Short mmCIF file of C-alpha atoms in Angstrom, two decimals:
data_model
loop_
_atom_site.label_atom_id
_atom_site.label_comp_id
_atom_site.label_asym_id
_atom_site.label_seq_id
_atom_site.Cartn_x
_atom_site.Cartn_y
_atom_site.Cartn_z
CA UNK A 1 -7.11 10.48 13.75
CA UNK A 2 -6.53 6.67 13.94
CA UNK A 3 -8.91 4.22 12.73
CA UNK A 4 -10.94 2.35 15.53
CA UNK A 5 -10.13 -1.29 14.60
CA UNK A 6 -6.36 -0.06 13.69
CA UNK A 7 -3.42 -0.10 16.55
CA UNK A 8 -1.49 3.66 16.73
CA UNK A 9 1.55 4.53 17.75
CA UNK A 10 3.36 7.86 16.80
CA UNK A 11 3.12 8.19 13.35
CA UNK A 12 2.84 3.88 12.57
CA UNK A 13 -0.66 2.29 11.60
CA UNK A 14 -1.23 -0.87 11.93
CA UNK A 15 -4.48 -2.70 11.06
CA UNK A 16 -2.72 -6.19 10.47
CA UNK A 17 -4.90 -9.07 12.17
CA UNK A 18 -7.88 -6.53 12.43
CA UNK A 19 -11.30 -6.70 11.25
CA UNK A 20 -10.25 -4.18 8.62
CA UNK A 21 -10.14 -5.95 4.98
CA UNK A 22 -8.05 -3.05 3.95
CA UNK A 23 -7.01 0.71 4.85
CA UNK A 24 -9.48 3.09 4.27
CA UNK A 25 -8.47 5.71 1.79
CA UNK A 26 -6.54 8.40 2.83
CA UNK A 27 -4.94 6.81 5.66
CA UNK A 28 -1.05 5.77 5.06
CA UNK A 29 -0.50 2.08 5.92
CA UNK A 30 2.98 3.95 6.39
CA UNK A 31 3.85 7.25 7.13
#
């Protein structure tokens, strides 16, 4: 499960330049 606002691929979030003011707990900014 990615976040919506957050870019996915394999196992990399990233929510850099996104709407997202931080990572919601529980998700890894990296995993």
């Amino acid at each position: 499960a990615c976040p919506s606002q957050c870019s996915c691929s394999g196992t990399t979030v990233d929510c850099s330049g996104k709407s997202l003011a931080s990572v919601p707990t529980g998700i890894p900014t990296t995993m």
